Short mmCIF file of C-alpha atoms and ligand atoms in Angstrom, two decimals:
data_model
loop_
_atom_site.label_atom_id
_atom_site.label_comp_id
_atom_site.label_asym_id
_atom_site.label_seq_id
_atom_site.Cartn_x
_atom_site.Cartn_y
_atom_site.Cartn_z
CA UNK A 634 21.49 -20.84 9.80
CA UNK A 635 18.02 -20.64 8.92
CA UNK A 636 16.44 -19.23 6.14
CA UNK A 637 15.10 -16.08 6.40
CA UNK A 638 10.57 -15.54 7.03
CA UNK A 639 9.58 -14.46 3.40
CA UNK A 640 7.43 -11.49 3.21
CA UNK A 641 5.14 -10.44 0.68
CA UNK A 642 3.33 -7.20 0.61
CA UNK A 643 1.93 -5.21 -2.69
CA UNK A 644 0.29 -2.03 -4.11
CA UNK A 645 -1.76 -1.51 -6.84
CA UNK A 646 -0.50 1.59 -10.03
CA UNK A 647 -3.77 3.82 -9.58
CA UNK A 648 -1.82 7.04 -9.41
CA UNK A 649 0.91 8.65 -7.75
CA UNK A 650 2.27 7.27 -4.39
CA UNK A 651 1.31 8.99 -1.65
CA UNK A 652 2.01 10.10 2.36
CA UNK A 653 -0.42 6.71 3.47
CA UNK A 654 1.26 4.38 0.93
CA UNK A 655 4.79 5.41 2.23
CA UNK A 656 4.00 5.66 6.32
CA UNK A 657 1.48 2.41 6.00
CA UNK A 658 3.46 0.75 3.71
CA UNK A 659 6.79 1.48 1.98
CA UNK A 660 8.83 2.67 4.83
CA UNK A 661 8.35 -0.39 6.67
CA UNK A 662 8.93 -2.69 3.55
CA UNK A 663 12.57 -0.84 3.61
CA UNK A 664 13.01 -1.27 7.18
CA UNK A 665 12.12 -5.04 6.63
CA UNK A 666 14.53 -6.07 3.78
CA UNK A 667 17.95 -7.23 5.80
CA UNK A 668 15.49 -9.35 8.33
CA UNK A 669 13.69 -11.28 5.77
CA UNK A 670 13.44 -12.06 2.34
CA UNK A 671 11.57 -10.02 0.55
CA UNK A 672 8.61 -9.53 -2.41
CA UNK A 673 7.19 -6.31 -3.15
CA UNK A 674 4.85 -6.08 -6.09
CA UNK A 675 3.15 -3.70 -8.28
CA UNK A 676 -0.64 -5.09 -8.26
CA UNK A 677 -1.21 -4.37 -11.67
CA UNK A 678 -3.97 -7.21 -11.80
CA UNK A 679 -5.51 -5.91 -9.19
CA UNK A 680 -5.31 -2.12 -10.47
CA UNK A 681 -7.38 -3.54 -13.76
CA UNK A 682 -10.39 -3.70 -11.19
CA UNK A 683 -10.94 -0.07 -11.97
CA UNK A 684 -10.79 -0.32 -15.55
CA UNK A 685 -7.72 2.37 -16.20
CA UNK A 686 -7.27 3.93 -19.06
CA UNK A 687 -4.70 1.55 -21.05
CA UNK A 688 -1.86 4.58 -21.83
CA UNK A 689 -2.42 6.09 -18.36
CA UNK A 690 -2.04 2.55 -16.23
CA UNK A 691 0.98 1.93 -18.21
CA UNK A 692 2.57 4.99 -17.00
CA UNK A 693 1.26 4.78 -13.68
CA UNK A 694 2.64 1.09 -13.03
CA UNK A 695 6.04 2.50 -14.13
CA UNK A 696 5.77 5.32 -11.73
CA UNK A 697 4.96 3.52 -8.85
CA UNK A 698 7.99 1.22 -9.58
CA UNK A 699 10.42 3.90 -9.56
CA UNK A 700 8.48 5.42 -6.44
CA UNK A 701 9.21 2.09 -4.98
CA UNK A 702 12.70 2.02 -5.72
CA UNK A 703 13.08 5.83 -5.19
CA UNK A 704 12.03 5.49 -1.52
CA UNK A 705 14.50 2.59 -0.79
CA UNK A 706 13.11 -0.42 -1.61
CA UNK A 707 15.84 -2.66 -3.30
CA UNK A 708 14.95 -3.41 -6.87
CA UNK A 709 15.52 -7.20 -7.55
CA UNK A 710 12.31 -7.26 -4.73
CA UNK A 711 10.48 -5.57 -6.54
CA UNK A 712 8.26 -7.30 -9.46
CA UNK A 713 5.11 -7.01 -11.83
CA UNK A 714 1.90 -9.22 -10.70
CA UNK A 715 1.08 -9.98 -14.37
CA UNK A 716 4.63 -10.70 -15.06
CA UNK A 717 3.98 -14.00 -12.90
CA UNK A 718 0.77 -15.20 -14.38
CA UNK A 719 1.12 -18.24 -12.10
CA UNK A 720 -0.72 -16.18 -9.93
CA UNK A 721 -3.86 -16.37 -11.98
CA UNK A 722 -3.24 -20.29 -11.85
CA UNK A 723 -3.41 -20.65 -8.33
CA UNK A 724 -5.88 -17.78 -7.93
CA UNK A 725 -7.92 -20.54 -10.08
CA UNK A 726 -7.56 -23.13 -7.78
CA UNK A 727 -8.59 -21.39 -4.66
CA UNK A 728 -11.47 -20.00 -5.78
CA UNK A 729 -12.55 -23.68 -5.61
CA UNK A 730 -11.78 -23.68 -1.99
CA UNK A 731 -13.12 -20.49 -1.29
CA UNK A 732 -16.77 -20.27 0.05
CA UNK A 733 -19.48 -17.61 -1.26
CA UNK A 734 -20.07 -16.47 1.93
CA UNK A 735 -16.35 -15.74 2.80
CA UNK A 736 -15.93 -13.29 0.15
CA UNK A 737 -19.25 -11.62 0.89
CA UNK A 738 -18.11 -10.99 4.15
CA UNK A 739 -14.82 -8.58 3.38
CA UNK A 740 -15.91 -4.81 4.41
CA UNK A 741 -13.30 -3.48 1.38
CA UNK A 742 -16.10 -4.64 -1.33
CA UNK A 743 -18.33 -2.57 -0.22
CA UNK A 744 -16.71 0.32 0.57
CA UNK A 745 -15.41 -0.05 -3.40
CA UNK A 746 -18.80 -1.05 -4.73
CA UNK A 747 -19.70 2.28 -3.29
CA UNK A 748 -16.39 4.00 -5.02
CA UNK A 749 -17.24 2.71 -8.71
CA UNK A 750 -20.92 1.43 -8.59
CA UNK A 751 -21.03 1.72 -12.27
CA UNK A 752 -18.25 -0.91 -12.54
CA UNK A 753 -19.17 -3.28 -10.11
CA UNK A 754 -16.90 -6.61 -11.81
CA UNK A 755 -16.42 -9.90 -10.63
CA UNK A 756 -12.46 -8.51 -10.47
CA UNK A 757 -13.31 -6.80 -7.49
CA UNK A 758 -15.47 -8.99 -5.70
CA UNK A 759 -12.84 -11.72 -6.16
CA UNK A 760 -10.05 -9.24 -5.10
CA UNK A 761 -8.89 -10.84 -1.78
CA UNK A 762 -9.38 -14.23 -3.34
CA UNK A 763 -6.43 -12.82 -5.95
CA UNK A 764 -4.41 -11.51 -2.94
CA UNK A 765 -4.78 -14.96 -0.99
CA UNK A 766 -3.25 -16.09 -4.29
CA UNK A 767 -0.39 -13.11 -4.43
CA UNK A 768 0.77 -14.00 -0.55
CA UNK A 769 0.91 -17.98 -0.65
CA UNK A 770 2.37 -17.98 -4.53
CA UNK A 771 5.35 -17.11 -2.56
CA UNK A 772 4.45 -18.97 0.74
CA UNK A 773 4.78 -15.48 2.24
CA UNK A 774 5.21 -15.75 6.28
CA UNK A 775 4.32 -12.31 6.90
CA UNK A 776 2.63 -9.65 5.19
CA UNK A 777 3.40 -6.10 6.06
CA UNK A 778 0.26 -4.02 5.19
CA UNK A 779 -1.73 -0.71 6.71
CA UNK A 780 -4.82 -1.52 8.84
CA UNK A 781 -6.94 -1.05 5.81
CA UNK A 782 -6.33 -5.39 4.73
CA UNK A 783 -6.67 -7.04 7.69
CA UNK A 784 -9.68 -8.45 6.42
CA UNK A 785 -7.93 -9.54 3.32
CA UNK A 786 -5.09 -11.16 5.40
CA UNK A 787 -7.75 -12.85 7.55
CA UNK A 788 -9.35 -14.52 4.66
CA UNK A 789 -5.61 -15.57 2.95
CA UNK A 790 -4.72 -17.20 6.40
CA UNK A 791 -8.45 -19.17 6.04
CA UNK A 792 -7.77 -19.72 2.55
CA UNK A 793 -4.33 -21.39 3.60
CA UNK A 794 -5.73 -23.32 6.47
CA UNK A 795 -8.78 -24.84 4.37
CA UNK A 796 -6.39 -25.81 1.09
CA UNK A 797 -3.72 -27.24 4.03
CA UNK A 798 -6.88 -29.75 5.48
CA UNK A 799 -8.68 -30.69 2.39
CA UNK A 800 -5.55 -31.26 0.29
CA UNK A 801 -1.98 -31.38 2.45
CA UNK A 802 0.00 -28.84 3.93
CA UNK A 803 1.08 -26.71 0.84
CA UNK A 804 0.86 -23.24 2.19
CA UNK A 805 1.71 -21.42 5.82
CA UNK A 806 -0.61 -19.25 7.01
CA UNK A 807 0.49 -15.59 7.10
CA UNK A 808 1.02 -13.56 9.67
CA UNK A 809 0.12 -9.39 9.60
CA UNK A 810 3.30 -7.09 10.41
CA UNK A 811 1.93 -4.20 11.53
CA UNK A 812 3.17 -0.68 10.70
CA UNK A 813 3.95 2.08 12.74
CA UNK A 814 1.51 3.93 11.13
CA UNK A 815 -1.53 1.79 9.78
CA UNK A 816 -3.91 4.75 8.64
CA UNK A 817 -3.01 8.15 7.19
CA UNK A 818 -6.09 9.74 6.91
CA UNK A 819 -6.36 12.28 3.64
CA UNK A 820 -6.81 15.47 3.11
CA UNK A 821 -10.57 15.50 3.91
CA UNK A 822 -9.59 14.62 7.19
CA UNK A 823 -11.99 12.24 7.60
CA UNK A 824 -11.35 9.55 4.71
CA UNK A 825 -8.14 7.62 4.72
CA UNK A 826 -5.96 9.05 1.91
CA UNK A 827 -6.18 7.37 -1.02
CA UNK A 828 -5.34 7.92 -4.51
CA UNK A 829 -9.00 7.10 -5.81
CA UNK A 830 -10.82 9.28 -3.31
CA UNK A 831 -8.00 12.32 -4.46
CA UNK A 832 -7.25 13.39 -1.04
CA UNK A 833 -3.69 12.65 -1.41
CA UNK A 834 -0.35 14.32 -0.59
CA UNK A 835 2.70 12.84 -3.00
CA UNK A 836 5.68 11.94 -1.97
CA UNK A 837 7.62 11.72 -4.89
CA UNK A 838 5.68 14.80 -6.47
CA UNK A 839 6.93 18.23 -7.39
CA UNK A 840 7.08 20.65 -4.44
CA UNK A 841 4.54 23.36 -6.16
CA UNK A 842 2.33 20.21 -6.22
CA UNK A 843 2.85 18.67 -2.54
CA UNK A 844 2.80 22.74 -1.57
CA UNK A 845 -0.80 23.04 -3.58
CA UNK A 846 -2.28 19.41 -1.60
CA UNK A 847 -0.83 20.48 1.56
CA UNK A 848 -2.67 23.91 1.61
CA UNK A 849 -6.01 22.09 0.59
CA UNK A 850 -5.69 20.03 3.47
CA UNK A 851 -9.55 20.44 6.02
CA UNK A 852 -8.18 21.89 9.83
CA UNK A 853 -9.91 22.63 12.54
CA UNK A 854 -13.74 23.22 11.51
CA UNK A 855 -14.15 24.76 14.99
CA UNK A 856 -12.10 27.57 14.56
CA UNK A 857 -13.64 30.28 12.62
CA UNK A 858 -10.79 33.11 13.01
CA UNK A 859 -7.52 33.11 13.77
CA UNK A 860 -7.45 34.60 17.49
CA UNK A 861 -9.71 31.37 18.77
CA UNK A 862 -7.66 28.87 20.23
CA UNK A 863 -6.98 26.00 17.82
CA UNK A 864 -8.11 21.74 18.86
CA UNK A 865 -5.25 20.11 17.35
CA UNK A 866 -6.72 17.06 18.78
CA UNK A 867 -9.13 16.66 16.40
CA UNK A 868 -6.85 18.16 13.44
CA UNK A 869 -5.46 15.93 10.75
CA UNK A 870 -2.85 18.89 10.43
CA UNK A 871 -1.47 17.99 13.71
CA UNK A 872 -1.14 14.35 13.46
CA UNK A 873 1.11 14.72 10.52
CA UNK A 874 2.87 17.10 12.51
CA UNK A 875 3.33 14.06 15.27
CA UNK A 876 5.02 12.54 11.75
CA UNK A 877 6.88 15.22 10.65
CA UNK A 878 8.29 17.16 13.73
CA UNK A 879 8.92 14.38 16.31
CA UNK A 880 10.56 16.46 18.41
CA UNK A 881 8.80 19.65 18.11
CA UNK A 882 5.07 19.02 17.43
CA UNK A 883 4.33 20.13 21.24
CA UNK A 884 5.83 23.70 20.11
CA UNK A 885 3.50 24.07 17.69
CA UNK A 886 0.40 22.42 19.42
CA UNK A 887 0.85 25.03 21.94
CA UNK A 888 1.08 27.80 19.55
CA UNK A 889 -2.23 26.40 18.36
CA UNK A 890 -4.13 26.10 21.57
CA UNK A 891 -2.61 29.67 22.31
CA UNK A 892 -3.85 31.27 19.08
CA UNK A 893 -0.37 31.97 18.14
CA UNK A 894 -0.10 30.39 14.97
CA UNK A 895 -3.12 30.02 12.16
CA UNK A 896 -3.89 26.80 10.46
CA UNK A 897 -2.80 28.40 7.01
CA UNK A 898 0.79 28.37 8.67
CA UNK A 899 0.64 25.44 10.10
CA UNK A 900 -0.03 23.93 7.31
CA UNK A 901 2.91 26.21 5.16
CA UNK A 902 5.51 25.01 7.66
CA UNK A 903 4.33 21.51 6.94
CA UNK A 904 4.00 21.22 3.56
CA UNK A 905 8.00 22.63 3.31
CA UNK A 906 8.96 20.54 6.46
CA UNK A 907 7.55 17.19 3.71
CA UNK A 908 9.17 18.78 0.96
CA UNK A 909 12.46 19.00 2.45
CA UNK A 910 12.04 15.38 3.64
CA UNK A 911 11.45 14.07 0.38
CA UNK A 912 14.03 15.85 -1.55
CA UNK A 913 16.25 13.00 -1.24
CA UNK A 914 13.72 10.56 -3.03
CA UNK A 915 13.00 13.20 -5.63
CA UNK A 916 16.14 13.40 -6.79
CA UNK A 917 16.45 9.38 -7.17
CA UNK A 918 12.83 8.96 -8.57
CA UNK A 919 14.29 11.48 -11.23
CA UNK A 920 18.09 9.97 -11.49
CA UNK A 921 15.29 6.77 -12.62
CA UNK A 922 14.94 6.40 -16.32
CA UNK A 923 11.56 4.44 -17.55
CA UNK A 924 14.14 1.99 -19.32
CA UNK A 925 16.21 1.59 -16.17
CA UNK A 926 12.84 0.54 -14.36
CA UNK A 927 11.56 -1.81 -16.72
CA UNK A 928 14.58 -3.82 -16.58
CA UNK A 929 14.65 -4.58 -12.46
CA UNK A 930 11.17 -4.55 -13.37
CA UNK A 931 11.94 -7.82 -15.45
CA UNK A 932 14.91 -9.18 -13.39
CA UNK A 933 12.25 -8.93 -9.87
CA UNK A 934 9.62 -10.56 -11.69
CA UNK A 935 12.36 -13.74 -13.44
CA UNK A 936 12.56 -14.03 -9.32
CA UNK A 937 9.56 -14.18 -8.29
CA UNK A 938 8.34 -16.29 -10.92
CA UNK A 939 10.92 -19.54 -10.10
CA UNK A 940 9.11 -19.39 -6.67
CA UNK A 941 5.62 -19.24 -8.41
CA UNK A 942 6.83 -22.35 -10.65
CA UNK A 943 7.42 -24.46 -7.83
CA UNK A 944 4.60 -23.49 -5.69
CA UNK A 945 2.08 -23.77 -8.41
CA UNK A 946 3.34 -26.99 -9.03
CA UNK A 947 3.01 -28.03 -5.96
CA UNK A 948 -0.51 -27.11 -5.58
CA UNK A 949 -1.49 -28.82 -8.70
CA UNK A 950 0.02 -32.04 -7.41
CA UNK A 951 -1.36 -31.38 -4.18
CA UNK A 952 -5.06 -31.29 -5.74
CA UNK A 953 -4.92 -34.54 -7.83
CA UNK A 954 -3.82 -31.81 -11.24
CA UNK A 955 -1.32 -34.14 -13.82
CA UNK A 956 1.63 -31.96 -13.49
CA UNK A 957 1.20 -29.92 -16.93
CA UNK A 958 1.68 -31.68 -20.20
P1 AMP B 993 -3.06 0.64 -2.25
O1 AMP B 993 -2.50 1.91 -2.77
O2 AMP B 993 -4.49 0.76 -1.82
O3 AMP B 993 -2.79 -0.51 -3.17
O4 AMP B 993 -2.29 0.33 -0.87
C1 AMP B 993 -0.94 -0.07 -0.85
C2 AMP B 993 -0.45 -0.18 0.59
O5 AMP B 993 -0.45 1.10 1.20
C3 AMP B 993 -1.28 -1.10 1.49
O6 AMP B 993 -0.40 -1.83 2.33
C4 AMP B 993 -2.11 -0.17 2.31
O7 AMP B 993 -2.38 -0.69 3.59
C5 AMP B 993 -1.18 1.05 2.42
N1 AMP B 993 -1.99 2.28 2.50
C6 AMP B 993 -2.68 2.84 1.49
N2 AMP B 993 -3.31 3.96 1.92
C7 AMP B 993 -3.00 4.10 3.23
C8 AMP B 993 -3.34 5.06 4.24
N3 AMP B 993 -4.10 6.11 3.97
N4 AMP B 993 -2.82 4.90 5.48
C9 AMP B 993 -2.02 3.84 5.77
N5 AMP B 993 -1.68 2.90 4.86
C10 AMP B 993 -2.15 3.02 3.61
#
């Protein structure tokens, strides 16, 4: 038989996990673990770009590895970026293979230049140099991500390709898995939810809280009272009800466009309809002890670190590098 496609697919600990980081991301790393062998990582390199607070990123990095687990992603996938510092090794090495111009070309810099322009680092500029690094330490296949790093998975398949001509061919080129749902957008409506623009709705999170984000959430600006017909094609509300009532969502889009229902209910009935759905990973996220997580943290990480080994090895040999003294 042959080996199962590795995948590879991360998320960085900048606060708690969220609707887009399950729909964009998680679910599908769950539905993906009896087809191929699997690495999921918390980025916590990559989460450094932002300069955290030391105490808080500590906390959040174990949080987002019980979320993780909580949701259904097997532990001994999971592991800790920094816990396999052969990344930064081989993160080294292509950034000698990497040209200026490439990295000056991904959109995400911008956009997070624009997020943090007081902490503009070299950290984030390199960012999808790192993540080149992350996918072909494990000579990841396929990476499952939201439509938010295609760029990034453009630039690890160049990165790949270029190492693979001037040097031998090391690494395969990775291939995007697209989710079912590549862009939640937050509770703004307008910008993709994310945890550092704080337009999020938790997953994992208490109901009073996921009640509270829920409520917050922008509807139809049209609309200024509540016997107006609703356009719940152009409300975020409704395309999380498209999520969360797959069978019903017409019902209440016609309620909308009939003045029936207000957006403050809609948006009641949804944020219960997401509680409910979550209770099951509540309860596990809370069955989780920090101790209990730090050790599959440890036993994913012993995994993914023999692949790094040999990889990184190979790469050295690959570039001329005396295999390490
Ligand atoms: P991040 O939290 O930015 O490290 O993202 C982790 C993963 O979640 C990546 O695969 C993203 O594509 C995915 N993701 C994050 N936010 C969203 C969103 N709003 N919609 C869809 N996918 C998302």
């Amino acid at each position: 038989m042959a080996p199962r496609k590795r995948i590879l697919s991360g998320m960085r600990p900048t606060g708690r996990f969220h609707l887009g980081n399950y729909y964009g991301a998680a679910r599908n790393w769950v539905r993906l673990q009896d087809e191929y062998d699997c690495f999921y990582m918390v980025a916590d390199y990559h989460g450094l770009t932002s300069q955290p607070h030391a105490t808080a990123f500590e906390r959040d990095l174990i949080d987002l590895a019980a979320d993780m687990m909580a949701v259904g992603v097997r532990p001994e996938s999971i592991y800790l970026q920094s816990s396999v510092p052969e990344v930064a090794e081989l993160f080294l090495l292509f950034t000698m293979v990497t040209p200026y111009g490439w990295v000056q070309r991904v959109p995400t810099f911008k956009e997070m230049a624009r997020q943090q322009p007081d902490n503009v680092n070299m950290g984030l500029f390199s960012y999808p140099v790192l993540q080149a690094a992350d996918i072909l330490l494990v000579k990841g296949d396929a990476v499952p991500v939201g439509q938010d790093q295609d760029a990034h998975i453009e630039m690890a398949r160049e990165t790949a390709r270029r190492f693979n001509r001037l040097y031998g061919n090391v690494f395969p080129e990775p291939a995007t898995l697209r989710t079912e749902t590549p862009k939640i957008l937050g509770t703004d409506g307008r910008a993709k939810m994310s945890k550092s623009l704080g337009n999020i709705v938790g997953v994992t999170a208490e109901p009073e809280v996921i009640r509270k984000q829920v409520l917050s959430m922008v509807t139809d600006t049209r609309r200024a009272y509540l016997s107006q017909p609703g356009h719940p094609k152009s409300c975020n509300v409704d395309s999380l009800y498209k999520i969360f009532f797959p069978d019903d969502w017409q019902h209440y889009w016609d309620l909308c466009r009939k003045a029936e229902i207000g957006c403050h209910e809609k948006k009641r009935i949804l944020g219960e309809r997401i509680i409910e759905t979550f209770a099951p990973f509540r309860q596990a996220r809370a069955e989780l002890s920090d101790e209990a997580v730090k050790r599959h943290l440890a036993e994913g990480s012993r995994r993914a670190r023999d692949v790094a080994r040999a990889t990184v090895a190979e790469a050295r040999s690959a570039v001329g590098l005396l295999p390490g003294l």
